Tab-separated table of C-alpha atoms in Angstrom:
chain	number	residue	atom	x	y	z
A	1	MET	CA	105.018	75.765	117.846
A	2	ALA	CA	105.921	72.149	117.236
A	3	THR	CA	106.462	70.192	120.468
A	4	PRO	CA	109.280	67.534	120.687
A	5	VAL	CA	108.060	63.826	121.555
A	6	GLN	CA	110.889	62.005	123.071
A	7	GLN	CA	111.403	58.331	122.108
A	8	PRO	CA	111.156	55.657	124.978
A	9	PRO	CA	114.529	54.624	126.470
A	10	GLN	CA	116.006	51.796	125.000
A	11	SER	CA	117.512	48.921	127.334
A	12	SER	CA	120.771	48.208	125.294
A	13	GLY	CA	123.451	51.013	126.041
A	14	GLY	CA	125.193	50.053	122.852
A	15	LYS	CA	122.707	51.358	120.313
A	16	ARG	CA	122.148	55.261	119.664
A	17	LYS	CA	119.227	57.064	121.223
A	18	GLY	CA	116.546	57.911	118.791
A	19	LYS	CA	116.087	61.572	117.537
A	20	ALA	CA	113.421	63.378	118.627
A	21	GLN	CA	110.509	63.594	116.534
A	22	TYR	CA	108.743	66.670	116.015
A	23	VAL	CA	104.923	66.834	115.722
A	24	GLN	CA	103.394	69.839	114.293
A	25	ALA	CA	100.819	71.401	116.556
A	26	LYS	CA	97.411	72.237	115.625
A	27	ARG	CA	97.188	75.961	114.881
A	28	ALA	CA	95.164	78.045	117.267
A	29	ARG	CA	91.767	79.233	116.257
A	30	ARG	CA	91.761	82.918	116.369
A	31	CYS	CA	87.909	83.073	115.751
A	32	ASP	CA	85.601	82.317	118.762
A	33	GLY	CA	82.220	83.120	117.175
A	34	GLY	CA	81.641	79.902	115.148
A	35	GLY	CA	81.295	79.668	111.117
A	36	PRO	CA	84.116	79.516	108.988
A	37	ARG	CA	87.787	80.389	110.076
A	38	GLN	CA	89.021	81.622	106.575
A	39	LEU	CA	88.357	83.250	103.730
A	40	GLU	CA	86.374	80.777	101.250
A	41	PRO	CA	83.573	80.760	98.382
A	42	GLY	CA	80.018	81.436	99.719
A	43	LEU	CA	80.808	84.444	102.201
A	44	GLN	CA	80.097	87.976	102.065
A	45	GLY	CA	81.833	90.534	104.146
A	46	ILE	CA	84.188	93.495	103.785
A	47	LEU	CA	88.043	93.387	102.759
A	48	ILE	CA	89.785	95.869	104.516
A	49	THR	CA	93.721	96.875	103.891
A	50	CYS	CA	95.878	97.936	106.493
A	51	ASN	CA	99.814	99.116	106.863
A	52	MET	CA	101.572	96.282	108.954
A	53	ASN	CA	99.112	96.318	112.064
A	54	GLU	CA	96.555	93.751	111.362
A	55	ARG	CA	95.545	93.495	115.068
A	56	LYS	CA	94.866	97.007	115.378
A	57	CYS	CA	93.036	96.948	112.251
A	58	VAL	CA	90.679	94.528	113.465
A	59	GLU	CA	89.970	96.550	116.508
A	60	GLU	CA	89.296	99.815	114.374
A	61	ALA	CA	87.097	97.621	112.022
A	62	TYR	CA	84.796	96.316	114.766
A	63	SER	CA	84.584	99.482	116.571
A	64	LEU	CA	83.643	101.389	113.063
A	65	LEU	CA	81.123	98.698	111.861
A	66	ASN	CA	79.441	98.230	115.225
A	67	GLU	CA	78.771	101.868	115.478
A	68	TYR	CA	77.356	102.338	111.973
A	69	GLY	CA	75.809	98.742	111.752
A	70	ASP	CA	73.693	99.887	115.092
A	71	ASP	CA	72.688	102.862	113.259
A	72	MET	CA	71.343	101.229	110.242
A	73	TYR	CA	70.332	97.919	111.530
A	74	GLY	CA	69.734	98.589	115.146
A	75	PRO	CA	71.697	97.105	118.231
A	76	GLU	CA	73.120	93.501	118.003
A	77	LYS	CA	70.899	91.100	120.102
A	78	PHE	CA	72.618	88.388	122.129
A	79	MET	CA	71.208	85.695	124.258
A	80	ASP	CA	72.767	84.583	127.637
A	81	LYS	CA	73.619	81.178	128.790
A	82	ASP	CA	71.046	81.572	131.311
A	83	GLN	CA	68.320	82.154	128.692
A	84	GLN	CA	69.124	79.213	126.581
A	85	PRO	CA	66.147	76.869	126.315
A	86	SER	CA	66.414	73.859	128.596
A	87	GLY	CA	64.076	70.774	128.977
A	88	SER	CA	62.350	69.915	132.088
A	89	GLU	CA	63.904	67.262	134.651
A	90	GLY	CA	61.402	64.829	134.127
A	91	GLU	CA	62.609	64.350	130.647
A	92	ASP	CA	66.020	63.414	131.598
A	93	ASP	CA	65.246	59.845	132.149
A	94	ASP	CA	64.403	59.487	128.698
A	95	VAL	CA	67.408	58.887	126.591
A	96	GLU	CA	65.853	60.393	123.376
A	97	ALA	CA	64.412	63.608	124.937
A	98	ALA	CA	68.033	64.078	126.873
A	99	LEU	CA	69.748	63.631	123.338
A	100	ARG	CA	67.564	65.974	121.761
A	101	LYS	CA	67.707	68.513	124.532
A	102	GLU	CA	71.551	68.124	124.255
A	103	VAL	CA	71.510	68.666	120.370
A	104	GLY	CA	69.206	72.015	120.731
A	105	ASP	CA	71.434	73.364	123.403
A	106	ILE	CA	74.615	72.540	121.116
A	107	LYS	CA	72.496	74.450	118.253
A	108	ALA	CA	71.335	77.116	120.490
A	109	SER	CA	74.846	77.982	121.530
A	110	THR	CA	76.232	77.951	117.923
A	111	GLU	CA	73.828	80.244	116.969
A	112	MET	CA	74.505	82.664	119.889
A	113	LYS	CA	78.100	82.906	119.201
A	114	LEU	CA	77.358	83.813	115.260
A	115	ARG	CA	78.099	87.456	115.619
A	116	ARG	CA	76.938	90.143	112.954
A	117	PHE	CA	80.979	91.105	112.103
A	118	GLN	CA	83.688	88.249	112.462
A	119	SER	CA	87.288	88.402	111.401
A	120	VAL	CA	88.188	85.479	109.380
A	121	GLU	CA	91.998	84.646	107.722
A	122	SER	CA	92.247	86.435	104.884
A	123	GLY	CA	95.157	84.602	103.293
A	124	ALA	CA	97.176	87.634	102.774
A	125	ASN	CA	99.612	89.762	104.459
A	126	ASN	CA	98.048	93.488	105.323
A	127	VAL	CA	94.447	92.575	104.383
A	128	VAL	CA	91.679	91.585	106.931
A	129	PHE	CA	88.497	90.102	106.153
A	130	ILE	CA	85.295	90.857	108.090
A	131	ARG	CA	82.524	88.224	107.535
A	132	THR	CA	79.097	89.783	107.765
A	133	LEU	CA	75.768	88.199	108.587
A	134	GLY	CA	72.390	89.510	108.214
A	135	ILE	CA	73.464	92.859	106.566
A	136	GLU	CA	74.199	94.342	102.975
A	137	PRO	CA	77.944	95.054	103.044
A	138	GLU	CA	77.822	97.478	99.974
A	139	LYS	CA	75.062	99.743	101.565
A	140	LEU	CA	76.871	99.651	105.019
A	141	VAL	CA	80.526	100.629	103.652
A	142	HIS	CA	78.777	103.445	101.430
A	143	HIS	CA	77.105	104.808	104.418
A	144	ILE	CA	80.548	104.868	106.260
A	145	LEU	CA	82.271	106.657	103.537
A	146	GLN	CA	79.459	108.936	102.726
A	147	ASP	CA	79.358	109.997	106.338
A	148	MET	CA	83.054	110.569	106.531
A	149	TYR	CA	83.158	112.580	103.104
A	150	GLN	CA	80.607	114.981	104.211
A	151	THR	CA	81.749	115.544	107.887
A	152	LYS	CA	85.457	115.225	107.135
A	153	LYS	CA	85.942	113.514	110.365
A	154	LYS	CA	88.870	110.856	110.740
A	155	LYS	CA	88.030	107.910	112.544
A	156	THR	CA	90.809	105.242	111.491
A	157	ARG	CA	94.410	105.294	111.961
A	158	VAL	CA	95.438	102.014	110.356
A	159	ILE	CA	92.833	101.160	108.255
A	160	LEU	CA	93.367	102.184	104.374
A	161	ARG	CA	90.690	100.857	102.216
A	162	MET	CA	87.503	99.373	103.079
A	163	LEU	CA	85.920	97.215	100.246
A	164	PRO	CA	82.251	95.624	100.302
A	165	ILE	CA	82.384	91.840	99.026
A	166	SER	CA	78.953	90.729	98.248
A	167	GLY	CA	79.979	87.501	96.874
A	168	THR	CA	82.955	85.066	96.605
A	169	CYS	CA	83.791	81.922	94.369
A	170	LYS	CA	86.531	79.931	93.172
A	171	ALA	CA	89.437	82.008	91.438
A	172	PHE	CA	89.269	79.954	88.323
A	173	LEU	CA	88.097	81.674	85.107
A	174	GLU	CA	85.276	79.108	84.389
A	175	ASP	CA	83.972	79.431	87.817
A	176	MET	CA	84.280	83.213	87.780
A	177	LYS	CA	82.264	83.331	84.487
A	178	LYS	CA	79.426	81.107	85.799
A	179	TYR	CA	79.330	82.989	88.979
A	180	ALA	CA	79.363	86.555	87.345
A	181	GLU	CA	76.497	85.825	85.020
A	182	THR	CA	73.975	85.832	87.801
A	183	PHE	CA	75.806	87.814	90.246
A	184	LEU	CA	75.920	91.090	88.232
A	185	GLU	CA	72.217	90.898	86.948
A	186	PRO	CA	70.947	93.151	89.862
A	187	TRP	CA	72.943	96.155	88.331
A	188	PHE	CA	73.230	95.556	84.639
A	189	LYS	CA	70.633	93.205	83.296
A	190	ALA	CA	67.931	94.981	81.308
A	191	PRO	CA	65.956	97.242	82.303
A	192	ASN	CA	68.760	98.370	84.287
A	193	LYS	CA	71.878	99.955	82.919
A	194	GLY	CA	74.747	102.160	83.737
A	195	THR	CA	78.264	103.172	82.981
A	196	PHE	CA	80.966	101.029	84.519
A	197	GLN	CA	84.772	100.203	85.139
A	198	ILE	CA	86.229	97.227	86.322
A	199	VAL	CA	89.011	97.217	89.064
A	200	TYR	CA	91.295	94.033	89.413
A	201	LYS	CA	93.663	93.014	92.129
A	202	SER	CA	95.302	89.690	92.889
A	203	ARG	CA	97.111	88.535	95.701
A	204	ASN	CA	98.897	85.391	96.429
A	205	ASN	CA	97.621	83.959	93.258
A	206	SER	CA	99.638	83.361	89.799
A	207	HIS	CA	97.397	81.456	87.733
A	208	MET	CA	94.695	84.355	87.089
A	209	ASN	CA	95.609	86.717	84.071
A	210	ARG	CA	94.574	90.193	84.712
A	211	GLU	CA	93.486	90.937	80.969
A	212	GLU	CA	91.576	87.667	80.425
A	213	VAL	CA	89.331	88.477	83.677
A	214	ILE	CA	88.634	92.082	82.814
A	215	LYS	CA	87.883	91.090	79.173
A	216	GLU	CA	85.585	88.299	80.212
A	217	LEU	CA	83.634	90.282	82.590
A	218	ALA	CA	83.278	93.231	80.453
A	219	GLY	CA	81.481	90.882	78.092
A	220	ILE	CA	79.179	89.588	80.556
A	221	VAL	CA	77.921	93.094	81.410
A	222	GLY	CA	77.773	94.180	77.803
A	223	SER	CA	75.714	90.875	77.121
A	224	LEU	CA	73.439	91.624	80.043
A	225	ASN	CA	72.300	94.729	78.373
A	226	SER	CA	73.912	96.578	75.356
A	227	GLU	CA	73.568	100.129	76.758
A	228	ASN	CA	76.021	99.585	79.554
A	229	LYS	CA	78.976	101.528	78.568
A	230	VAL	CA	82.432	101.652	79.990
A	231	ASP	CA	83.603	104.663	81.551
A	232	LEU	CA	86.952	105.100	83.190
A	233	SER	CA	86.848	108.707	84.607
A	234	ASN	CA	83.360	108.730	86.195
A	235	PRO	CA	81.602	105.629	86.001
A	236	GLN	CA	78.151	105.203	87.606
A	237	TYR	CA	79.176	101.445	89.050
A	238	THR	CA	82.494	99.975	89.673
A	239	VAL	CA	83.129	96.053	89.584
A	240	VAL	CA	85.799	95.366	92.196
A	241	VAL	CA	87.415	92.244	91.466
A	242	GLU	CA	89.697	90.921	94.336
A	243	ILE	CA	91.584	87.587	94.223
A	244	ILE	CA	93.389	86.276	97.259
A	245	LYS	CA	94.778	82.922	96.639
A	246	ALA	CA	91.983	80.486	95.335
A	247	VAL	CA	89.093	82.774	96.323
A	248	CYS	CA	87.504	85.623	94.069
A	249	CYS	CA	85.764	88.449	95.897
A	250	LEU	CA	83.474	90.375	93.854
A	251	SER	CA	81.380	93.481	94.450
A	252	VAL	CA	79.641	96.337	92.466
A	253	VAL	CA	80.040	99.684	94.156
A	254	LYS	CA	78.915	103.261	93.512
A	255	ASP	CA	80.730	106.473	94.170
A	256	TYR	CA	84.054	104.690	93.630
A	257	MET	CA	86.109	107.838	92.307
A	258	LEU	CA	83.989	110.393	94.354
A	259	PHE	CA	85.127	108.417	97.744
A	260	ARG	CA	88.778	108.181	96.437
A	261	LYS	CA	88.698	104.368	95.738
A	262	TYR	CA	86.984	103.586	99.052
A	263	ASN	CA	90.141	104.809	100.919
A	264	LEU	CA	89.228	106.112	104.348
A	265	GLN	CA	92.329	108.147	104.872
A	266	GLU	CA	91.901	110.156	101.604
A	267	VAL	CA	88.147	110.475	101.763
A	268	VAL	CA	88.439	113.052	104.426
A	269	LYS	CA	90.819	114.946	102.387
A	270	SER	CA	88.931	115.491	99.344
A	271	ALA	CA	87.513	118.748	99.835
A	272	LYS	CA	91.006	120.118	100.895
A	273	ASP	CA	92.758	119.244	97.723
A	274	PRO	CA	91.524	122.006	95.529
A	275	SER	CA	92.859	124.688	98.369
A	276	GLN	CA	96.053	122.623	98.621
A	277	LEU	CA	96.751	123.152	95.038
A	278	ASN	CA	95.638	126.829	94.486
A	279	PRO	CA	98.639	128.166	96.359
A	280	LYS	CA	101.041	126.503	93.878
A	281	GLN	CA	99.426	127.881	90.765
A	282	PRO	CA	100.269	131.497	91.707
A	283	ALA	CA	103.746	130.684	92.218
A	284	GLN	CA	103.919	129.020	88.956
A	285	ALA	CA	102.203	131.850	87.089
A	286	GLY	CA	103.504	134.730	88.778
A	287	ASN	CA	107.127	133.873	89.433
A	288	GLY	CA	109.214	132.287	86.533
A	289	LYS	CA	111.803	131.615	88.886
A	290	GLU	CA	109.940	129.328	91.191
A	291	ALA	CA	108.531	127.622	88.018
A	292	LYS	CA	111.966	126.485	87.215
A	293	LEU	CA	112.431	124.851	90.550
A	294	GLU	CA	109.088	122.675	90.395
A	295	PRO	CA	110.048	119.027	90.449
A	296	GLY	CA	109.592	117.041	87.156
A	297	ASP	CA	110.019	120.321	85.093
A	298	LYS	CA	113.141	119.665	83.085
A	299	SER	CA	112.724	122.756	80.968
A	300	ASN	CA	114.940	125.769	81.544
A	301	ASP	CA	112.196	128.189	79.923
A	302	PRO	CA	109.708	129.450	82.650
A	303	ALA	CA	107.261	130.043	79.894
A	304	GLU	CA	106.271	126.283	80.088
A	305	GLY	CA	105.107	126.747	83.839
A	306	LYS	CA	103.112	129.572	82.812
A	307	ASN	CA	101.857	127.889	79.746
A	308	GLN	CA	100.405	125.047	81.728
A	309	GLN	CA	98.332	127.204	83.878
A	310	VAL	CA	97.010	129.886	81.444
A	311	VAL	CA	96.835	128.712	77.795
A	312	PRO	CA	95.186	125.180	76.867
A	313	GLU	CA	97.510	122.507	75.810
A	314	ASN	CA	95.771	122.419	72.088
A	315	ASN	CA	96.931	126.293	71.617
A	316	GLU	CA	100.722	125.625	71.133
A	317	ASP	CA	101.481	128.365	68.602
A	318	LEU	CA	99.695	130.904	71.336
A	319	GLY	CA	101.153	129.123	74.188
A	320	GLN	CA	104.792	129.887	73.098
A	321	THR	CA	104.385	133.446	72.643
A	322	LYS	CA	101.720	134.954	74.986
A	323	PRO	CA	102.968	133.363	78.050
A	324	ARG	CA	106.641	134.343	77.416
A	325	SER	CA	105.605	138.049	77.309
A	326	GLU	CA	103.841	137.876	80.229
A	327	ILE	CA	106.212	136.137	82.395
A	328	GLN	CA	108.930	138.579	80.969
A	329	VAL	CA	106.878	141.440	82.315
A	330	VAL	CA	106.468	139.731	85.843
A	331	ASN	CA	110.283	139.073	85.964
A	332	GLU	CA	111.198	142.494	85.016
A	333	GLY	CA	108.513	144.044	87.161
A	334	GLY	CA	111.155	144.610	89.700
A	335	ALA	CA	113.481	146.630	87.447
A	336	LYS	CA	110.707	148.465	85.574
A	337	PRO	CA	110.264	151.538	88.030
A	338	GLU	CA	113.862	152.335	88.068
A	339	LEU	CA	113.628	152.096	84.156
A	340	GLU	CA	110.676	154.396	84.208
A	341	SER	CA	112.528	156.862	86.625
A	342	GLN	CA	115.539	156.878	84.382
A	343	VAL	CA	113.549	157.608	81.361
A	344	THR	CA	111.631	160.429	83.092
A	345	GLU	CA	114.985	161.744	84.459
A	346	ARG	CA	116.605	162.018	80.844
A	347	SER	CA	113.391	163.373	79.414
A	348	GLU	CA	113.696	166.210	82.067
A	349	SER	CA	117.130	166.722	81.408
A	350	ASN	CA	116.866	166.885	77.821
A	351	GLU	CA	114.157	169.391	77.996
A	352	ASN	CA	116.164	171.678	80.683
A	353	ASP	CA	119.142	171.431	77.938
A	354	LEU	CA	116.455	172.520	75.177
A	355	SER	CA	115.368	175.574	77.284
A	356	GLU	CA	118.914	176.486	78.227
A	357	GLU	CA	120.036	176.457	74.396
A	358	LYS	CA	116.987	178.384	73.752
C-alpha cells in the first residue's frame, strides 16, 4: 500500500501547504524459498487452475505434490542452520578468508532455501504455477492422475486441472518455433513417432494467434517424422500450449483424454459415467412420453428418442419406420390388455349367440 510522504513545513504562512506525495511501496514477496518470484522463460513446473481460491489451491498443491513426490523421489532433505559449513576461528583474522567464508555461507543458505516445489506468480487469475526442482513434472503428474483414476479417491477440493510444464519460452511466434524444434524431438523425432493433437490456451495475451501457433507447431512435428499423424479422438501424445502474458509454457503429455484433460475433479468420475447414462437410456427407449420431455429434444415425435438408441443414424429410412411401431406398442401397452379382453368377450358372446340360434 502506498504511504504518504509529508512535505516539510514552510516558514511563510501565506503560501499553501504542499500536497502529500505518495510513493509506491515495494510489493511484498510471496516466495521465501529463493529463485525467481514469477513465471519466466527457462522454468519447469506444474500449472494448476482453481476456482477463486488461490491460497487454498497452493496448500492443496503442496500437500498433493509432496505426497507423491516423496513416493517417487524419496523424502526431501533439508540443511539446518546449525549444520551449515563454518570456518575455523583462526581464519577470522584474515580478511580474504573471512570474505570467502561469508560468501560460502550465503550460497549455502540460498541452496538450503531452494525447495523441491515452490509457488511463483503466474500472471493470471485462478492460475497457480508451482516451480519444480530436480524432478520430471510430466512423470509426476501422470503418476498422480493414474493413481486417482485407478483408486477413484478424491484428494482435492479447489484444484481443477494440473498440467505439467516441461519448458517455457518467450510468447512470440519466432521464439516458440525455435524453441519447439528442439523441445519436441524426444517424442516425435525419428525413429520416435506417434499420433498427436495440439491444445492451445491463452491468458492475458492478445498478440498471439491460435491458428498460426497450431499450424506452425503441427508443421514442426511433421518435419521431425513424416509418420507422425494427427488424431483428435484418442491421440498418443497431446502437445499442451499455455500462454500467460509474454511466457509460453509447453509440455507433451500422455493419456490426455483418458484422464479427462488432466482434470482432478473429473478423473475420479470417469468410471461412473456409463452407469449414470444407462438409467436414461431405458427411459428414452421404453417410454415415449419421457423422451418428449428430454431437454434439447424439439421434435414432437417420440420416435426420434427411440431412433437414437436403437437404430444407427445412417439407416434413416429404417429408423423412421421400425422405432415408431415399437414405441406405439409400448405406449399402447397399458390399453392392450383391455382391448384383448374386449375382443375375447365379444368372441365369446358371438359364439353364444350362434349356439342359441342353432
